mmCIF file of C-alpha atoms in Angstrom:
data_model
loop_
_atom_site.group_PDB
_atom_site.id
_atom_site.type_symbol
_atom_site.label_atom_id
_atom_site.label_comp_id
_atom_site.label_asym_id
_atom_site.label_seq_id
_atom_site.Cartn_x
_atom_site.Cartn_y
_atom_site.Cartn_z
ATOM 1 C CA UNK A 1 29.314 13.711 -5.005
ATOM 2 C CA UNK A 2 26.765 15.999 -5.023
ATOM 3 C CA UNK A 3 23.734 16.243 -1.865
ATOM 4 C CA UNK A 4 21.985 14.049 -5.376
ATOM 5 C CA UNK A 5 23.983 11.346 -3.611
ATOM 6 C CA UNK A 6 21.559 9.520 -2.611
ATOM 7 C CA UNK A 7 19.221 10.031 -5.289
ATOM 8 C CA UNK A 8 18.378 6.295 -7.841
ATOM 9 C CA UNK A 9 17.450 7.867 -10.702
ATOM 10 C CA UNK A 10 18.612 5.787 -14.111
ATOM 11 C CA UNK A 11 18.739 2.294 -11.803
ATOM 12 C CA UNK A 12 16.935 -0.479 -12.584
ATOM 13 C CA UNK A 13 16.885 -3.412 -8.720
ATOM 14 C CA UNK A 14 15.319 -6.829 -9.174
ATOM 15 C CA UNK A 15 13.172 -8.212 -5.626
ATOM 16 C CA UNK A 16 12.398 -11.303 -4.889
ATOM 17 C CA UNK A 17 10.067 -12.202 -3.688
ATOM 18 C CA UNK A 18 8.394 -8.495 -3.728
ATOM 19 C CA UNK A 19 4.453 -8.875 -4.101
ATOM 20 C CA UNK A 20 4.500 -8.847 0.198
ATOM 21 C CA UNK A 21 6.039 -8.014 3.274
ATOM 22 C CA UNK A 22 9.699 -5.905 2.410
ATOM 23 C CA UNK A 23 9.823 -7.215 -0.656
ATOM 24 C CA UNK A 24 7.491 -4.985 -1.498
ATOM 25 C CA UNK A 25 9.116 -2.208 0.987
ATOM 26 C CA UNK A 26 12.131 -2.135 -1.008
ATOM 27 C CA UNK A 27 11.253 -1.669 -4.367
ATOM 28 C CA UNK A 28 8.119 1.428 -2.109
ATOM 29 C CA UNK A 29 11.486 2.890 -1.058
ATOM 30 C CA UNK A 30 13.384 2.517 -4.459
ATOM 31 C CA UNK A 31 10.687 3.834 -6.564
ATOM 32 C CA UNK A 32 10.738 6.931 -4.209
ATOM 33 C CA UNK A 33 14.238 8.220 -5.137
ATOM 34 C CA UNK A 34 13.416 7.602 -8.722
ATOM 35 C CA UNK A 35 14.783 3.721 -8.749
ATOM 36 C CA UNK A 36 13.350 0.884 -11.975
ATOM 37 C CA UNK A 37 11.982 -2.237 -10.421
ATOM 38 C CA UNK A 38 11.106 -5.620 -11.648
ATOM 39 C CA UNK A 39 10.202 -7.959 -9.497
ATOM 40 C CA UNK A 40 8.851 -11.744 -8.787
ATOM 41 C CA UNK A 41 6.709 -13.639 -7.030
ATOM 42 C CA UNK A 42 4.493 -17.034 -6.902
ATOM 43 C CA UNK A 43 2.182 -13.922 -6.190
ATOM 44 C CA UNK A 44 0.338 -13.085 -8.793
ATOM 45 C CA UNK A 45 -2.311 -10.695 -7.715
ATOM 46 C CA UNK A 46 -0.529 -9.070 -4.622
ATOM 47 C CA UNK A 47 1.867 -8.875 -7.551
ATOM 48 C CA UNK A 48 -0.166 -6.730 -9.693
ATOM 49 C CA UNK A 49 -1.263 -4.457 -6.513
ATOM 50 C CA UNK A 50 2.168 -3.667 -6.285
ATOM 51 C CA UNK A 51 2.942 -3.193 -9.980
ATOM 52 C CA UNK A 52 -0.282 -1.130 -10.205
ATOM 53 C CA UNK A 53 0.813 0.711 -7.334
ATOM 54 C CA UNK A 54 4.209 1.622 -8.740
ATOM 55 C CA UNK A 55 2.711 2.594 -11.654
ATOM 56 C CA UNK A 56 0.704 4.863 -10.178
ATOM 57 C CA UNK A 57 3.657 6.681 -9.283
ATOM 58 C CA UNK A 58 5.596 6.555 -12.577
ATOM 59 C CA UNK A 59 7.659 4.276 -11.875
ATOM 60 C CA UNK A 60 8.741 2.027 -14.243
ATOM 61 C CA UNK A 61 7.728 -1.708 -13.248
ATOM 62 C CA UNK A 62 7.796 -5.015 -13.944
ATOM 63 C CA UNK A 63 6.289 -7.785 -12.195
ATOM 64 C CA UNK A 64 7.278 -11.272 -12.647
ATOM 65 C CA UNK A 65 4.949 -14.205 -11.161
ATOM 66 C CA UNK A 66 7.869 -17.101 -10.713
ATOM 67 C CA UNK A 67 8.118 -19.687 -8.744
ATOM 68 C CA UNK A 68 12.384 -19.172 -6.154
ATOM 69 C CA UNK A 69 12.610 -22.862 -5.996
ATOM 70 C CA UNK A 70 12.897 -22.909 -9.796
ATOM 71 C CA UNK A 71 16.304 -21.508 -10.680
ATOM 72 C CA UNK A 72 15.367 -21.187 -14.506
ATOM 73 C CA UNK A 73 11.907 -19.258 -13.861
ATOM 74 C CA UNK A 74 14.573 -17.519 -11.652
ATOM 75 C CA UNK A 75 17.192 -17.036 -14.468
ATOM 76 C CA UNK A 76 14.347 -15.822 -16.959
ATOM 77 C CA UNK A 77 12.813 -13.133 -14.714
ATOM 78 C CA UNK A 78 16.008 -11.566 -15.014
ATOM 79 C CA UNK A 79 16.182 -12.487 -18.269
ATOM 80 C CA UNK A 80 13.226 -10.335 -19.109
ATOM 81 C CA UNK A 81 14.241 -7.604 -16.293
ATOM 82 C CA UNK A 82 17.197 -6.646 -19.039
ATOM 83 C CA UNK A 83 14.723 -7.063 -22.564
ATOM 84 C CA UNK A 84 12.202 -4.694 -20.626
ATOM 85 C CA UNK A 85 15.333 -2.100 -19.145
ATOM 86 C CA UNK A 86 17.993 -3.257 -20.360
ATOM 87 C CA UNK A 87 20.103 -3.626 -17.152
ATOM 88 C CA UNK A 88 19.677 -4.366 -13.426
ATOM 89 C CA UNK A 89 22.740 -2.406 -11.055
ATOM 90 C CA UNK A 90 20.406 -2.692 -7.593
ATOM 91 C CA UNK A 91 19.883 -7.233 -6.742
ATOM 92 C CA UNK A 92 17.980 -7.494 -3.183
ATOM 93 C CA UNK A 93 17.474 -11.170 -1.848
ATOM 94 C CA UNK A 94 14.300 -11.188 -0.202
ATOM 95 C CA UNK A 95 12.948 -14.629 -0.733
ATOM 96 C CA UNK A 96 12.827 -16.318 1.947
ATOM 97 C CA UNK A 97 10.144 -18.978 3.953
ATOM 98 C CA UNK A 98 9.466 -20.637 7.465
ATOM 99 C CA UNK A 99 7.588 -22.527 10.327
ATOM 100 C CA UNK A 100 7.905 -23.874 13.206
ATOM 101 C CA UNK A 101 8.570 -27.656 13.607
ATOM 102 C CA UNK A 102 11.529 -29.148 16.673
ATOM 103 C CA UNK A 103 14.359 -29.882 13.769
ATOM 104 C CA UNK A 104 14.621 -34.110 15.787
ATOM 105 C CA UNK A 105 11.051 -34.245 14.622
ATOM 106 C CA UNK A 106 11.098 -32.278 10.983
ATOM 107 C CA UNK A 107 11.428 -34.223 7.686
ATOM 108 C CA UNK A 108 13.556 -33.670 5.409
ATOM 109 C CA UNK A 109 11.032 -32.860 2.868
ATOM 110 C CA UNK A 110 11.054 -29.253 5.207
ATOM 111 C CA UNK A 111 14.244 -28.844 5.282
ATOM 112 C CA UNK A 112 15.592 -28.936 2.532
ATOM 113 C CA UNK A 113 12.462 -26.806 1.379
ATOM 114 C CA UNK A 114 13.983 -24.692 3.501
ATOM 115 C CA UNK A 115 17.075 -24.237 2.689
ATOM 116 C CA UNK A 116 15.915 -23.916 -1.438
ATOM 117 C CA UNK A 117 13.318 -21.302 -0.626
ATOM 118 C CA UNK A 118 15.847 -19.560 1.599
ATOM 119 C CA UNK A 119 19.463 -20.067 0.738
ATOM 120 C CA UNK A 120 19.271 -21.674 -2.658
ATOM 121 C CA UNK A 121 17.460 -19.275 -4.689
ATOM 122 C CA UNK A 122 20.356 -16.419 -3.011
ATOM 123 C CA UNK A 123 22.290 -18.074 -4.703
ATOM 124 C CA UNK A 124 20.926 -18.583 -8.146
ATOM 125 C CA UNK A 125 19.647 -14.978 -7.457
ATOM 126 C CA UNK A 126 22.729 -13.485 -7.673
ATOM 127 C CA UNK A 127 25.175 -15.961 -9.597
ATOM 128 C CA UNK A 128 21.950 -14.566 -13.031
ATOM 129 C CA UNK A 129 23.017 -10.855 -11.348
ATOM 130 C CA UNK A 130 26.121 -10.733 -10.684
ATOM 131 C CA UNK A 131 27.109 -11.440 -14.373
ATOM 132 C CA UNK A 132 24.232 -8.782 -16.188
ATOM 133 C CA UNK A 133 25.681 -7.068 -14.024
ATOM 134 C CA UNK A 134 29.725 -7.136 -14.935
ATOM 135 C CA UNK A 135 28.628 -7.754 -18.208
ATOM 136 C CA UNK A 136 27.297 -4.085 -18.413
ATOM 137 C CA UNK A 137 30.383 -2.699 -16.505
ATOM 138 C CA UNK A 138 28.597 0.175 -14.223
ATOM 139 C CA UNK A 139 29.198 -1.421 -10.839
ATOM 140 C CA UNK A 140 26.125 -2.287 -8.635
ATOM 141 C CA UNK A 141 24.837 -2.916 -5.134
ATOM 142 C CA UNK A 142 23.462 -6.428 -3.739
ATOM 143 C CA UNK A 143 21.305 -6.165 -0.489
ATOM 144 C CA UNK A 144 20.803 -10.131 1.242
ATOM 145 C CA UNK A 145 17.701 -9.700 3.677
ATOM 146 C CA UNK A 146 19.157 -12.353 6.357
ATOM 147 C CA UNK A 147 17.342 -12.734 9.841
ATOM 148 C CA UNK A 148 17.589 -11.563 13.203
ATOM 149 C CA UNK A 149 17.493 -15.174 13.386
ATOM 150 C CA UNK A 150 20.623 -15.648 11.570
ATOM 151 C CA UNK A 151 22.611 -13.590 14.482
ATOM 152 C CA UNK A 152 21.563 -15.176 17.288
ATOM 153 C CA UNK A 153 19.859 -19.162 18.646
ATOM 154 C CA UNK A 154 16.207 -19.741 17.058
ATOM 155 C CA UNK A 155 14.815 -22.822 18.817
ATOM 156 C CA UNK A 156 11.674 -24.761 17.216
ATOM 157 C CA UNK A 157 13.520 -22.535 13.718
ATOM 158 C CA UNK A 158 16.767 -24.934 13.153
ATOM 159 C CA UNK A 159 17.168 -25.178 10.051
ATOM 160 C CA UNK A 160 15.125 -21.479 8.770
ATOM 161 C CA UNK A 161 18.145 -19.219 12.231
ATOM 162 C CA UNK A 162 20.936 -22.246 9.714
ATOM 163 C CA UNK A 163 19.767 -20.487 6.302
ATOM 164 C CA UNK A 164 20.823 -17.000 6.977
ATOM 165 C CA UNK A 165 23.059 -17.099 8.795
ATOM 166 C CA UNK A 166 25.022 -18.703 6.318
ATOM 167 C CA UNK A 167 23.758 -15.620 3.731
ATOM 168 C CA UNK A 168 25.621 -13.174 6.313
ATOM 169 C CA UNK A 169 28.249 -15.500 5.472
ATOM 170 C CA UNK A 170 27.915 -15.604 1.247
ATOM 171 C CA UNK A 171 27.650 -12.138 1.639
ATOM 172 C CA UNK A 172 31.276 -11.163 2.821
ATOM 173 C CA UNK A 173 32.229 -13.819 0.937
ATOM 174 C CA UNK A 174 30.554 -12.199 -2.228
ATOM 175 C CA UNK A 175 32.458 -8.716 -0.825
ATOM 176 C CA UNK A 176 35.244 -9.452 -1.487
ATOM 177 C CA UNK A 177 34.739 -11.513 -4.764
ATOM 178 C CA UNK A 178 32.550 -8.803 -7.021
ATOM 179 C CA UNK A 179 34.456 -5.886 -5.076
ATOM 180 C CA UNK A 180 37.284 -5.549 -8.390
ATOM 181 C CA UNK A 181 33.597 -5.092 -10.153
ATOM 182 C CA UNK A 182 32.535 -2.456 -8.008
ATOM 183 C CA UNK A 183 29.827 -4.254 -6.647
ATOM 184 C CA UNK A 184 28.842 -3.947 -3.192
ATOM 185 C CA UNK A 185 27.655 -6.362 -1.270
ATOM 186 C CA UNK A 186 25.799 -6.460 1.639
ATOM 187 C CA UNK A 187 23.665 -7.857 4.363
ATOM 188 C CA UNK A 188 20.329 -6.319 6.138
ATOM 189 C CA UNK A 189 19.015 -8.504 9.281
ATOM 190 C CA UNK A 190 16.334 -7.117 10.799
ATOM 191 C CA UNK A 191 13.410 -7.833 13.153
ATOM 192 C CA UNK A 192 10.083 -6.878 13.664
ATOM 193 C CA UNK A 193 9.511 -4.804 11.028
ATOM 194 C CA UNK A 194 4.779 -3.879 10.891
ATOM 195 C CA UNK A 195 4.491 -5.655 7.647
ATOM 196 C CA UNK A 196 0.570 -6.186 7.112
ATOM 197 C CA UNK A 197 1.512 -10.026 7.976
ATOM 198 C CA UNK A 198 3.133 -9.854 11.466
ATOM 199 C CA UNK A 199 0.246 -6.979 12.479
ATOM 200 C CA UNK A 200 -2.242 -9.731 11.855
ATOM 201 C CA UNK A 201 -0.005 -11.574 14.425
ATOM 202 C CA UNK A 202 0.262 -9.293 17.119
ATOM 203 C CA UNK A 203 -3.982 -8.290 16.867
ATOM 204 C CA UNK A 204 -4.192 -11.874 17.440
ATOM 205 C CA UNK A 205 -2.114 -11.748 20.635
ATOM 206 C CA UNK A 206 -2.233 -11.466 24.607
ATOM 207 C CA UNK A 207 -2.064 -7.633 25.032
ATOM 208 C CA UNK A 208 0.843 -9.165 28.378
ATOM 209 C CA UNK A 209 2.122 -10.982 24.871
ATOM 210 C CA UNK A 210 2.489 -7.648 22.848
ATOM 211 C CA UNK A 211 3.174 -5.633 25.911
ATOM 212 C CA UNK A 212 6.438 -7.757 27.361
ATOM 213 C CA UNK A 213 7.069 -7.633 23.370
ATOM 214 C CA UNK A 214 7.577 -3.916 23.585
ATOM 215 C CA UNK A 215 10.199 -4.238 26.325
ATOM 216 C CA UNK A 216 11.932 -7.025 24.721
ATOM 217 C CA UNK A 217 13.180 -4.385 22.124
ATOM 218 C CA UNK A 218 14.642 -1.763 23.173
ATOM 219 C CA UNK A 219 13.398 1.947 21.113
ATOM 220 C CA UNK A 220 9.901 0.213 22.806
ATOM 221 C CA UNK A 221 7.949 -0.699 19.628
ATOM 222 C CA UNK A 222 8.389 -2.605 15.369
ATOM 223 C CA UNK A 223 9.699 -1.261 13.068
ATOM 224 C CA UNK A 224 7.915 0.548 10.335
ATOM 225 C CA UNK A 225 8.313 -0.726 6.610
ATOM 226 C CA UNK A 226 9.394 2.913 5.517
ATOM 227 C CA UNK A 227 12.415 3.233 7.803
ATOM 228 C CA UNK A 228 13.444 -0.980 6.320
ATOM 229 C CA UNK A 229 13.011 0.010 3.280
ATOM 230 C CA UNK A 230 15.088 3.523 3.731
ATOM 231 C CA UNK A 231 18.348 1.439 4.529
ATOM 232 C CA UNK A 232 17.779 -0.662 1.364
ATOM 233 C CA UNK A 233 17.513 3.605 -0.702
ATOM 234 C CA UNK A 234 20.997 4.121 1.456
ATOM 235 C CA UNK A 235 22.945 0.951 0.551
ATOM 236 C CA UNK A 236 22.140 1.276 -2.776
ATOM 237 C CA UNK A 237 22.363 4.222 -3.525
ATOM 238 C CA UNK A 238 26.009 6.859 -3.916
ATOM 239 C CA UNK A 239 25.629 7.491 -0.480
ATOM 240 C CA UNK A 240 27.048 4.046 0.244
ATOM 241 C CA UNK A 241 29.717 4.126 -2.340
ATOM 242 C CA UNK A 242 32.631 2.873 -0.072
ATOM 243 C CA UNK A 243 30.212 0.181 2.288
ATOM 244 C CA UNK A 244 30.967 -2.829 1.642
ATOM 245 C CA UNK A 245 30.552 -6.300 3.543
ATOM 246 C CA UNK A 246 28.075 -4.245 5.706
ATOM 247 C CA UNK A 247 25.276 -6.349 8.446
ATOM 248 C CA UNK A 248 22.837 -4.286 9.733
ATOM 249 C CA UNK A 249 20.697 -5.163 12.183
ATOM 250 C CA UNK A 250 17.046 -3.069 11.642
ATOM 251 C CA UNK A 251 15.868 -4.566 14.795
ATOM 252 C CA UNK A 252 15.818 -1.388 17.224
ATOM 253 C CA UNK A 253 18.038 -2.061 19.464
ATOM 254 C CA UNK A 254 16.800 -6.216 19.496
ATOM 255 C CA UNK A 255 20.935 -8.109 18.609
ATOM 256 C CA UNK A 256 23.006 -5.100 20.637
ATOM 257 C CA UNK A 257 20.191 -5.629 23.745
ATOM 258 C CA UNK A 258 21.805 -9.743 23.664
ATOM 259 C CA UNK A 259 18.893 -10.745 26.006
ATOM 260 C CA UNK A 260 18.238 -7.058 28.341
ATOM 261 C CA UNK A 261 14.528 -5.997 28.274
ATOM 262 C CA UNK A 262 12.911 -3.019 30.305
ATOM 263 C CA UNK A 263 10.942 -4.143 33.760
ATOM 264 C CA UNK A 264 7.033 -3.825 33.406
ATOM 265 C CA UNK A 265 7.273 0.526 34.068
ATOM 266 C CA UNK A 266 9.589 0.795 31.892
ATOM 267 C CA UNK A 267 11.675 2.317 33.984
ATOM 268 C CA UNK A 268 14.545 -0.049 34.233
ATOM 269 C CA UNK A 269 16.758 -2.551 32.450
ATOM 270 C CA UNK A 270 17.512 -6.295 34.080
ATOM 271 C CA UNK A 271 18.554 -9.416 31.948
ATOM 272 C CA UNK A 272 15.756 -11.840 33.303
ATOM 273 C CA UNK A 273 12.013 -9.748 34.244
ATOM 274 C CA UNK A 274 9.263 -11.308 35.149
#
């Protein structure tokens, strides 16, 4: 392998929910290393904004307005991508959503929507894109965006957490099923990445809450979207050609800490700090 193994030239990425947040970060990172970008999202205004931003850097980009709750719309977006670029080499399953609520009072309509948005959309995109990858005989990389909540208890978010845990298990099964086709499958578990949405939430929080959040994260700060995107670009590149079925918590160490938190002075760790 040459030093250019990190480059993504001539590779095409298909991203679900790419108009904001982590999906946008994935698109920008892949583009920065030379990849072409196709992405779908229900948000037309931001989708067109991201498409223009990508094209302004010289990146070939395609935005498709589509709802991930509609599996046929996902299939149509994949078909448009292949017609435009000829093939797909990278799939980023980023679509998802959550609303807090005690499970015992959560209506069936709500938890079914959680399942469709977080889990079924991934299944639909993976099946469709994997067939495209196999047909092209170019190999490929599938990266599923789970969450730290898929690796731990999440009171108030039980169905969401179950979906995210399911993504982890599905990724490992796909790593085995798709390996004979030279398709590698990975899963990321981000936590506290400073997307625009999370920054708005932090700005509304009390100072004490933000200070506690920084103590909770071993690295003492939220992650930058570029840092998240860099992991995507690495996994999609030939630098990761012998990695398969990998779970990476992109979280500054929060899963590793398992409840250990800095004290208010920042000079010691304990399980139960006030």
